[in-house]
């Protein structure tokens, strides 16, 4: 871990090339001196000073605003200086160099937010939300990232953590009185406490999965036999001729991806090769990739037609349980069928035509719904590592419940709960390795 308090960092904090205002941000112990030198007197805390920024020789670099946020009431928790000048990359660079001459060094990507985390201004999930907010590619995603940055997700994790700790205390107390342990552990209060933590976790996991979709977009894998109309559907949804539509079976040999935004919701569509046994070397590779695509998808969209639909449900075999299923009966124009929808066989069925576009709006709406559209005010963003951690916590809780019920093994249950607590703590960073922090903050942009 770098000694984050010892030095002062500086970076251009506004997007290069942006018209209007440009910002150089500085954080660390040298800030009061840098501010004093630039301003010619001590800066007033949180006051916008309009001033001339000059280089060492007294030459004018730019004119703009100087703001000093003394520690600890700042973004990083350290002394922070913001210099707002004209949004010229050249001038901003000169201003940045001037700050470096006066004692700052160039900041690494994410270093401001890393310092905010290390100084307890943000927890890890909030810090990640800062990066997600900047990278958001949909309105719903940006709103959700803002919620996480405000601590909505972190507070839910904390509630769960407290419940878990209470449960551990209960069980560990029972272990400390071995002669009464069996009775203690048989206490229905412990089981019901464990069950209620498990229920809370399930709810949080569902919300976090939705948060992941809001953040990353919904991953939709389009599957089905060759010639079912997968490429045509991708084209119809994407509104372009990105995939090659061909009347000869087996043309879509690779996985084609298309990102699109449906009313501010991001979708990543992957058109996979028809999942059939094949002798063709190239097509076999496509089929292998299609299987891989399904493992990482949120939604499996099976394209079929009225005659083959039931047989094609076999495509869903070996699909992970948490993948949403849609059956699209395509080519209703050819078969003279009416567009409609229904729910059955754990799937959402829709009748449509990729060729005429008939029946595709209900499909778009269903995809938007699955992506978390309209999930309301409280929806927060999450990352894959958060969802994986929550799934891991679920495994530990189930294991704890199993050893308690089957063997009344208090020690083993307590051990599982200890693991659960550690994994949960990794989400907000109360337990985190330097490697994890390095990986998270290095993916930020410079100046944040
Ligand atoms: P893929 O192999 O599953 O990607 O199928 P394609 O999208 O390449 O389509 C195969 C053939 O079916 C092409 O000739 C398409 O024009 C045709 N097709 C696709 N969708 C429809 C549809 O809704 N109605 C009709 N009549 N033909 C379609």
Coordinates of C-alpha atoms and ligand atoms in Angstrom, one line a residue:
X1 CA 0.0 0.0 0.0
X2 CA 1.5 3.4 -0.9
X3 CA 2.1 5.9 1.9
X4 CA -0.9 7.9 0.9
X5 CA -0.6 10.7 3.4
X6 CA 3.0 11.6 2.7
X7 CA 2.9 13.1 -0.8
X8 CA 0.8 15.5 -2.8
X9 CA -0.8 14.4 -6.1
X10 CA -2.1 16.4 -9.0
X11 CA -4.0 15.7 -12.2
X12 CA -6.2 17.3 -14.8
X13 CA -9.7 16.3 -13.6
X14 CA -11.8 17.3 -16.5
X15 CA -12.2 15.5 -19.8
X16 CA -9.4 16.7 -22.2
X17 CA -10.7 18.6 -25.1
X18 CA -14.0 19.5 -23.3
X19 CA -15.1 23.0 -24.1
X20 CA -15.5 25.4 -21.3
X21 CA -14.0 24.9 -17.9
X22 CA -11.0 22.8 -17.2
X23 CA -10.0 21.6 -13.7
X24 CA -6.7 20.7 -12.1
X25 CA -7.2 18.9 -8.8
X26 CA -4.5 18.6 -6.2
X27 CA -4.6 16.6 -2.9
X28 CA -2.1 16.3 -0.1
X29 CA -0.1 18.1 2.5
X30 CA 1.6 20.6 0.1
X31 CA -1.8 22.0 -0.9
X32 CA -1.8 25.0 1.5
X33 CA 1.6 26.1 0.2
X34 CA 0.7 25.6 -3.4
X35 CA -2.5 27.6 -2.9
X36 CA -0.6 30.4 -1.1
X37 CA 2.0 30.6 -3.9
X38 CA -0.5 30.7 -6.7
X39 CA -2.8 33.1 -4.9
X40 CA -0.1 35.3 -3.4
X41 CA -1.8 35.0 0.0
X42 CA -3.5 32.3 2.2
X43 CA -6.6 30.9 0.5
X44 CA -9.9 31.2 2.4
X45 CA -11.4 27.7 2.9
X46 CA -14.2 26.7 0.5
X47 CA -14.1 30.1 -1.1
X48 CA -13.9 30.7 -4.9
X49 CA -10.9 33.1 -5.5
X50 CA -10.8 34.6 -8.9
X51 CA -7.0 34.9 -9.6
X52 CA -4.2 34.8 -12.2
X53 CA -2.3 31.6 -12.4
X54 CA 1.4 32.4 -13.1
X55 CA 4.4 30.2 -13.8
X56 CA 7.7 30.4 -11.8
X57 CA 8.9 33.4 -14.0
X58 CA 5.7 35.3 -13.2
X59 CA 4.3 34.7 -16.8
X60 CA 0.5 34.4 -17.0
X61 CA -0.7 30.8 -17.6
X62 CA -4.4 31.4 -17.3
X63 CA -7.0 33.2 -15.2
X64 CA -9.6 31.3 -13.2
X65 CA -10.9 30.1 -9.9
X66 CA -8.9 28.7 -7.0
X67 CA -10.8 26.7 -4.3
X68 CA -9.2 25.3 -1.2
X69 CA -10.9 22.5 0.8
X70 CA -8.9 22.0 4.0
X71 CA -8.6 18.5 5.4
X72 CA -10.6 16.6 6.4
X73 CA -13.7 18.2 4.9
X74 CA -12.8 17.3 1.3
X75 CA -13.3 14.5 -1.3
X76 CA -10.1 12.7 -0.3
X77 CA -10.1 13.7 3.3
X78 CA -6.8 15.6 2.7
X79 CA -6.2 19.2 1.8
X80 CA -7.6 19.6 -1.7
X81 CA -7.1 22.3 -4.2
X82 CA -9.2 22.8 -7.3
X83 CA -8.0 25.2 -10.0
X84 CA -10.6 26.0 -12.7
X85 CA -9.2 27.5 -15.8
X86 CA -10.2 27.5 -19.5
X87 CA -10.7 24.0 -20.9
X88 CA -7.6 24.1 -23.0
X89 CA -5.4 21.0 -22.9
X90 CA -2.3 23.1 -23.3
X91 CA -3.1 25.6 -20.5
X92 CA -4.3 22.8 -18.2
X93 CA -1.0 21.0 -18.8
X94 CA 1.0 24.1 -17.9
X95 CA -1.1 24.6 -14.8
X96 CA -0.5 20.9 -13.8
X97 CA 3.3 21.3 -14.3
X98 CA 3.2 24.4 -12.2
X99 CA 1.6 22.4 -9.3
X100 CA 4.2 19.7 -9.8
X101 CA 7.0 22.3 -9.5
X102 CA 5.4 23.5 -6.3
X103 CA 5.6 20.0 -4.7
X104 CA 2.9 17.8 -6.2
X105 CA 3.5 14.7 -8.4
X106 CA 1.3 13.3 -11.1
X107 CA -1.6 11.2 -9.7
X108 CA -2.1 7.6 -10.8
X109 CA -5.5 6.6 -12.2
X110 CA -8.1 6.5 -9.4
X111 CA -5.6 7.8 -6.8
X112 CA -7.9 10.6 -5.5
X113 CA -10.7 8.1 -4.9
X114 CA -8.3 5.6 -3.5
X115 CA -7.2 8.2 -0.9
X116 CA -10.8 8.9 -0.2
X117 CA -11.3 5.2 0.5
X118 CA -8.1 4.9 2.6
X119 CA -9.2 8.0 4.6
X120 CA -12.6 6.5 5.3
X121 CA -14.5 9.0 3.1
X122 CA -16.0 6.2 1.0
X123 CA -16.2 2.5 1.3
X124 CA -15.0 0.3 -1.5
X125 CA -18.5 -0.3 -3.1
X126 CA -19.0 3.5 -3.1
X127 CA -15.6 4.1 -4.6
X128 CA -16.3 1.6 -7.4
X129 CA -19.6 3.4 -8.0
X130 CA -17.7 6.6 -8.7
X131 CA -16.0 4.9 -11.6
X132 CA -19.2 3.3 -12.7
X133 CA -21.0 6.6 -12.7
X134 CA -18.3 8.1 -14.9
X135 CA -18.5 5.1 -17.3
X136 CA -22.3 4.7 -17.2
X137 CA -23.7 4.3 -20.7
X138 CA -27.4 4.6 -19.9
X139 CA -29.5 7.0 -17.8
X140 CA -30.7 4.2 -15.7
X141 CA -27.1 3.0 -15.1
X142 CA -26.0 6.4 -14.1
X143 CA -28.9 6.8 -11.7
X144 CA -28.1 3.4 -10.1
X145 CA -24.4 4.2 -9.8
X146 CA -25.3 7.5 -8.1
X147 CA -27.4 5.5 -5.5
X148 CA -24.4 3.2 -4.8
X149 CA -22.1 6.2 -4.5
X150 CA -24.5 7.6 -2.0
X151 CA -24.2 4.4 0.0
X152 CA -27.5 2.7 -0.6
X153 CA -25.9 -0.6 -1.5
X154 CA -23.3 -0.3 1.3
X155 CA -26.0 0.3 3.9
X156 CA -27.8 -2.9 2.9
X157 CA -24.6 -4.8 3.1
X158 CA -24.0 -3.4 6.6
X159 CA -27.5 -4.4 7.8
X160 CA -26.8 -7.9 6.7
X161 CA -23.4 -7.8 8.3
X162 CA -24.8 -6.8 11.6
X163 CA -27.4 -9.6 11.5
X164 CA -24.7 -12.0 10.6
X165 CA -22.5 -10.8 13.5
X166 CA -25.5 -11.1 15.9
X167 CA -26.0 -14.7 14.8
X168 CA -22.3 -15.5 15.2
X169 CA -22.4 -14.1 18.7
X170 CA -25.4 -16.3 19.5
X171 CA -23.7 -19.5 18.2
X172 CA -20.3 -18.8 19.6
X173 CA -21.9 -18.2 23.0
X174 CA -23.4 -21.6 22.8
X175 CA -20.0 -23.1 22.0
X176 CA -18.5 -21.5 25.1
X177 CA -20.9 -23.5 27.3
X178 CA -20.2 -27.0 26.0
X179 CA -22.4 -28.7 28.6
X180 CA -25.4 -26.7 27.3
X181 CA -24.3 -26.5 23.7
X182 CA -26.7 -29.1 22.3
X183 CA -29.7 -27.4 23.9
X184 CA -28.5 -24.0 22.8
X185 CA -28.0 -25.1 19.2
X186 CA -31.3 -26.8 19.2
X187 CA -32.9 -23.5 20.1
X188 CA -35.4 -22.7 17.3
X189 CA -34.4 -19.0 17.7
X190 CA -31.0 -19.7 16.2
X191 CA -32.5 -21.5 13.2
X192 CA -35.0 -18.8 12.6
X193 CA -32.3 -16.1 12.9
X194 CA -30.3 -18.0 10.3
X195 CA -33.3 -18.3 8.1
X196 CA -34.1 -14.6 8.3
X197 CA -30.4 -13.7 7.4
X198 CA -30.7 -16.1 4.5
X199 CA -33.9 -14.5 3.3
X200 CA -32.4 -11.0 3.5
X201 CA -29.4 -12.2 1.6
X202 CA -31.6 -13.7 -1.2
X203 CA -33.4 -10.3 -1.6
X204 CA -30.1 -8.4 -1.6
X205 CA -28.7 -10.8 -4.2
X206 CA -31.7 -10.2 -6.5
X207 CA -31.2 -6.5 -6.1
X208 CA -27.5 -6.7 -6.7
X209 CA -28.0 -8.8 -9.9
X210 CA -30.4 -6.2 -11.2
X211 CA -27.8 -3.6 -10.2
X212 CA -25.2 -5.5 -12.2
X213 CA -27.4 -5.4 -15.2
X214 CA -28.0 -1.7 -14.8
X215 CA -24.3 -1.2 -14.6
X216 CA -23.0 -3.6 -17.3
X217 CA -26.1 -3.8 -19.5
X218 CA -28.1 -7.0 -20.0
X219 CA -26.3 -9.8 -21.8
X220 CA -28.6 -11.6 -24.1
X221 CA -27.4 -14.7 -26.0
X222 CA -29.5 -15.5 -29.0
X223 CA -29.6 -19.2 -29.6
X224 CA -31.4 -21.6 -31.9
X225 CA -31.0 -23.8 -35.0
X226 CA -29.3 -22.5 -38.1
X227 CA -31.8 -20.6 -40.2
X228 CA -34.2 -20.0 -37.3
X229 CA -33.7 -16.2 -37.9
X230 CA -31.2 -15.3 -35.2
X231 CA -29.2 -12.9 -37.3
X232 CA -32.4 -11.4 -38.7
X233 CA -33.6 -10.8 -35.2
X234 CA -30.3 -9.2 -34.1
X235 CA -30.4 -6.9 -37.1
X236 CA -34.0 -6.0 -36.4
X237 CA -33.3 -5.2 -32.8
X238 CA -30.1 -3.3 -33.6
X239 CA -31.6 -1.6 -36.6
X240 CA -28.6 -2.4 -38.9
X241 CA -27.3 -5.1 -41.1
X242 CA -24.5 -6.0 -38.6
X243 CA -25.0 -9.8 -38.8
X244 CA -25.0 -11.6 -42.2
X245 CA -28.4 -13.0 -42.9
X246 CA -28.1 -16.0 -45.2
X247 CA -30.6 -18.6 -46.4
X248 CA -27.9 -21.4 -46.2
X249 CA -27.8 -23.0 -42.7
X250 CA -24.7 -22.5 -40.6
X251 CA -23.5 -19.0 -41.8
X252 CA -23.2 -17.4 -38.4
X253 CA -20.0 -19.1 -37.4
X254 CA -18.6 -16.7 -34.9
X255 CA -20.3 -14.9 -32.1
X256 CA -21.4 -11.5 -33.3
X257 CA -22.0 -8.8 -30.7
X258 CA -24.1 -5.8 -30.8
X259 CA -24.6 -3.2 -28.1
X260 CA -27.7 -1.2 -28.2
X261 CA -29.7 1.1 -25.9
X262 CA -33.4 0.6 -25.5
X263 CA -34.8 3.8 -23.9
X264 CA -31.6 4.3 -21.9
X265 CA -31.1 0.7 -21.0
X266 CA -28.0 -1.0 -22.3
X267 CA -28.2 -4.4 -24.0
X268 CA -25.4 -6.5 -25.2
X269 CA -26.7 -9.0 -27.8
X270 CA -24.7 -11.9 -28.9
X271 CA -25.7 -13.9 -32.0
X272 CA -24.3 -17.4 -31.5
X273 CA -23.8 -20.1 -34.0
X274 CA -26.6 -22.6 -34.1
X275 CA -25.9 -25.1 -31.4
X276 CA -25.9 -28.3 -33.4
X277 CA -23.4 -31.1 -33.8
X278 CA -21.3 -30.4 -36.8
X279 CA -18.2 -31.8 -38.7
X280 CA -17.2 -28.4 -40.0
X281 CA -14.1 -27.3 -38.1
X282 CA -14.8 -23.6 -38.3
X283 CA -18.5 -24.1 -37.4
X284 CA -17.5 -26.4 -34.5
X285 CA -15.4 -23.5 -33.0
X286 CA -18.5 -21.2 -33.4
X287 CA -20.6 -23.8 -31.6
X288 CA -18.1 -24.0 -28.8
X289 CA -18.1 -20.2 -28.4
X290 CA -21.9 -20.2 -28.4
X291 CA -21.8 -22.6 -25.4
X292 CA -19.4 -20.3 -23.6
X293 CA -21.6 -17.3 -24.4
X294 CA -24.5 -19.0 -22.6
X295 CA -22.6 -19.4 -19.4
X296 CA -22.0 -15.7 -19.1
X297 CA -25.5 -14.5 -20.3
X298 CA -28.3 -13.0 -18.3
X299 CA -30.8 -14.0 -20.8
X300 CA -31.0 -16.9 -23.3
X301 CA -33.2 -15.9 -26.2
X302 CA -34.2 -19.0 -28.2
X303 CA -35.3 -18.3 -31.7
X304 CA -37.4 -21.0 -33.2
X305 CA -40.7 -21.5 -35.1
X306 CA -44.1 -22.9 -34.4
X307 CA -43.3 -26.4 -35.6
X308 CA -39.9 -26.8 -33.8
X309 CA -40.6 -24.9 -30.6
X310 CA -41.1 -27.9 -28.3
X311 CA -38.2 -29.9 -29.6
X312 CA -36.0 -26.8 -29.4
X313 CA -36.6 -26.4 -25.7
X314 CA -33.7 -28.9 -25.5
X315 CA -31.4 -25.8 -26.2
X316 CA -32.2 -24.8 -22.6
X317 CA -30.7 -28.0 -21.2
X318 CA -27.5 -27.3 -19.2
X319 CA -28.4 -23.6 -18.9
X320 CA -27.4 -22.2 -15.6
X321 CA -30.6 -21.8 -13.4
X322 CA -30.3 -18.0 -13.0
X323 CA -30.3 -17.3 -16.8
X324 CA -33.7 -15.9 -17.9
X325 CA -35.4 -17.7 -20.7
X326 CA -37.2 -16.3 -23.7
X327 CA -38.7 -18.5 -26.5
X328 CA -39.3 -16.4 -29.6
X329 CA -41.6 -18.2 -32.1
X330 CA -40.3 -16.4 -35.2
X331 CA -41.6 -16.2 -38.8
X332 CA -45.3 -15.7 -37.8
X333 CA -45.7 -13.8 -41.2
X334 CA -44.8 -17.0 -43.0
X335 CA -47.0 -19.2 -40.8
X336 CA -49.9 -16.7 -40.6
X337 CA -49.9 -16.5 -36.8
X338 CA -50.9 -13.6 -34.6
X339 CA -48.3 -11.9 -32.4
X340 CA -48.9 -12.7 -28.7
X341 CA -47.1 -13.7 -25.5
X342 CA -47.4 -16.1 -22.6
X343 CA -45.5 -17.5 -19.7
X344 CA -44.8 -21.2 -19.5
X345 CA -42.1 -23.9 -19.0
X346 CA -40.1 -21.4 -16.9
X347 CA -39.8 -19.2 -20.0
X348 CA -41.4 -16.1 -21.5
X349 CA -42.9 -17.1 -24.9
X350 CA -43.4 -14.5 -27.7
X351 CA -44.7 -14.8 -31.2
X352 CA -43.1 -12.4 -33.7
X353 CA -41.5 -11.9 -37.0
X354 CA -37.9 -10.7 -37.4
X355 CA -38.7 -10.0 -41.0
X356 CA -41.7 -7.7 -40.7
X357 CA -40.9 -6.5 -37.1
X358 CA -44.4 -7.5 -36.0
X359 CA -44.4 -8.6 -32.3
X360 CA -40.9 -7.2 -31.6
X361 CA -42.1 -4.4 -29.3
X362 CA -43.3 -6.8 -26.6
X363 CA -39.8 -8.4 -26.9
X364 CA -38.1 -5.1 -26.5
X365 CA -40.3 -4.3 -23.5
X366 CA -39.6 -7.7 -21.8
X367 CA -35.8 -7.2 -22.3
X368 CA -36.1 -3.7 -20.8
X369 CA -38.0 -5.1 -17.9
X370 CA -35.3 -7.8 -17.3
X371 CA -32.6 -5.2 -17.6
X372 CA -34.1 -3.4 -14.6
X373 CA -36.0 -0.6 -16.3
X374 CA -38.6 1.0 -14.1
X375 CA -37.0 -0.6 -11.1
X376 CA -37.6 2.7 -9.2
X377 CA -35.9 5.2 -7.1
X378 CA -34.0 2.8 -4.8
X379 CA -32.2 0.7 -7.6
X380 CA -28.5 0.7 -7.0
X381 CA -25.6 -0.4 -9.2
X382 CA -23.4 -3.4 -8.5
X383 CA -20.4 -5.1 -9.9
X384 CA -19.8 -8.7 -10.8
X385 CA -17.4 -9.2 -7.9
X386 CA -20.2 -8.1 -5.5
X387 CA -22.7 -10.6 -6.9
X388 CA -20.1 -13.3 -6.8
X389 CA -19.4 -12.4 -3.2
X390 CA -23.1 -12.5 -2.2
X391 CA -23.4 -15.9 -3.9
X392 CA -20.4 -17.1 -1.9
X393 CA -22.0 -15.8 1.3
X394 CA -25.1 -17.8 0.4
X395 CA -23.1 -21.0 0.1
X396 CA -21.5 -20.4 3.6
X397 CA -24.9 -19.7 5.1
X398 CA -26.4 -22.8 3.6
X399 CA -23.5 -24.8 4.8
X400 CA -23.9 -23.4 8.3
X401 CA -27.6 -24.3 8.3
X402 CA -26.8 -27.8 7.1
X403 CA -24.2 -28.6 9.8
X404 CA -26.4 -27.1 12.5
X405 CA -29.5 -29.1 11.5
X406 CA -27.7 -32.4 10.8
X407 CA -25.1 -32.5 13.4
X408 CA -25.7 -29.6 15.8
X409 CA -22.0 -28.8 15.0
X410 CA -21.7 -25.4 16.5
X411 CA -17.9 -25.0 15.8
X412 CA -18.4 -25.8 12.1
X413 CA -21.4 -23.5 11.8
X414 CA -19.5 -20.7 13.5
X415 CA -16.6 -21.3 11.0
X416 CA -18.9 -21.0 8.0
X417 CA -20.4 -17.8 9.5
X418 CA -16.9 -16.4 10.0
X419 CA -16.2 -17.0 6.3
X420 CA -19.5 -15.4 5.3
X421 CA -18.7 -12.3 7.3
X422 CA -15.3 -12.0 5.7
X423 CA -16.6 -12.4 2.2
X424 CA -19.4 -9.9 2.9
X425 CA -16.8 -7.4 4.3
X426 CA -14.8 -7.7 1.1
X427 CA -17.7 -5.9 -0.8
X428 CA -17.4 -2.7 1.2
X429 CA -13.7 -3.1 1.8
X430 CA -13.7 -3.8 5.5
X431 CA -11.6 -6.8 4.5
X432 CA -9.6 -6.3 1.4
X433 CA -6.2 -7.2 0.0
X434 CA -3.8 -4.8 -1.6
X435 CA -4.2 -6.8 -4.8
X436 CA -7.9 -6.2 -4.9
X437 CA -7.5 -2.5 -4.2
X438 CA -4.8 -2.2 -6.9
X439 CA -7.1 -4.0 -9.4
X440 CA -10.1 -1.8 -8.6
X441 CA -8.4 1.6 -8.5
X442 CA -6.1 1.1 -11.5
X443 CA -9.2 0.8 -13.7
X444 CA -10.3 4.4 -12.9
X445 CA -9.4 7.3 -15.1
X446 CA -6.7 9.7 -14.1
X447 CA -7.9 12.7 -12.0
X448 CA -10.6 10.7 -10.2
Ligands
LIG1 P1 -29.9 -17.7 -38.5 O1 -29.1 -18.8 -39.2 O2 -30.7 -18.2 -37.3 O3 -29.1 -16.5 -38.1 O4 -31.0 -17.2 -39.5 P2 -31.1 -15.9 -40.5 O5 -31.4 -14.7 -39.7 O6 -29.8 -15.9 -41.3 O7 -32.4 -16.3 -41.3 C1 -32.5 -17.4 -42.1 C2 -33.5 -17.2 -43.2 O8 -34.8 -17.0 -42.6 C3 -33.3 -16.0 -44.0 O9 -33.6 -16.3 -45.4 C4 -34.2 -15.0 -43.5 O10 -34.6 -14.0 -44.4 C5 -35.4 -15.8 -43.1 N1 -36.2 -15.3 -42.0 C6 -35.7 -14.8 -40.8 N2 -36.7 -14.3 -40.0 C7 -37.8 -14.4 -40.7 C8 -39.2 -14.1 -40.5 O11 -39.6 -13.6 -39.4 N3 -40.1 -14.4 -41.5 C9 -39.7 -15.0 -42.6 N4 -40.7 -15.2 -43.5 N5 -38.4 -15.3 -42.9 C10 -37.5 -15.0 -42.0

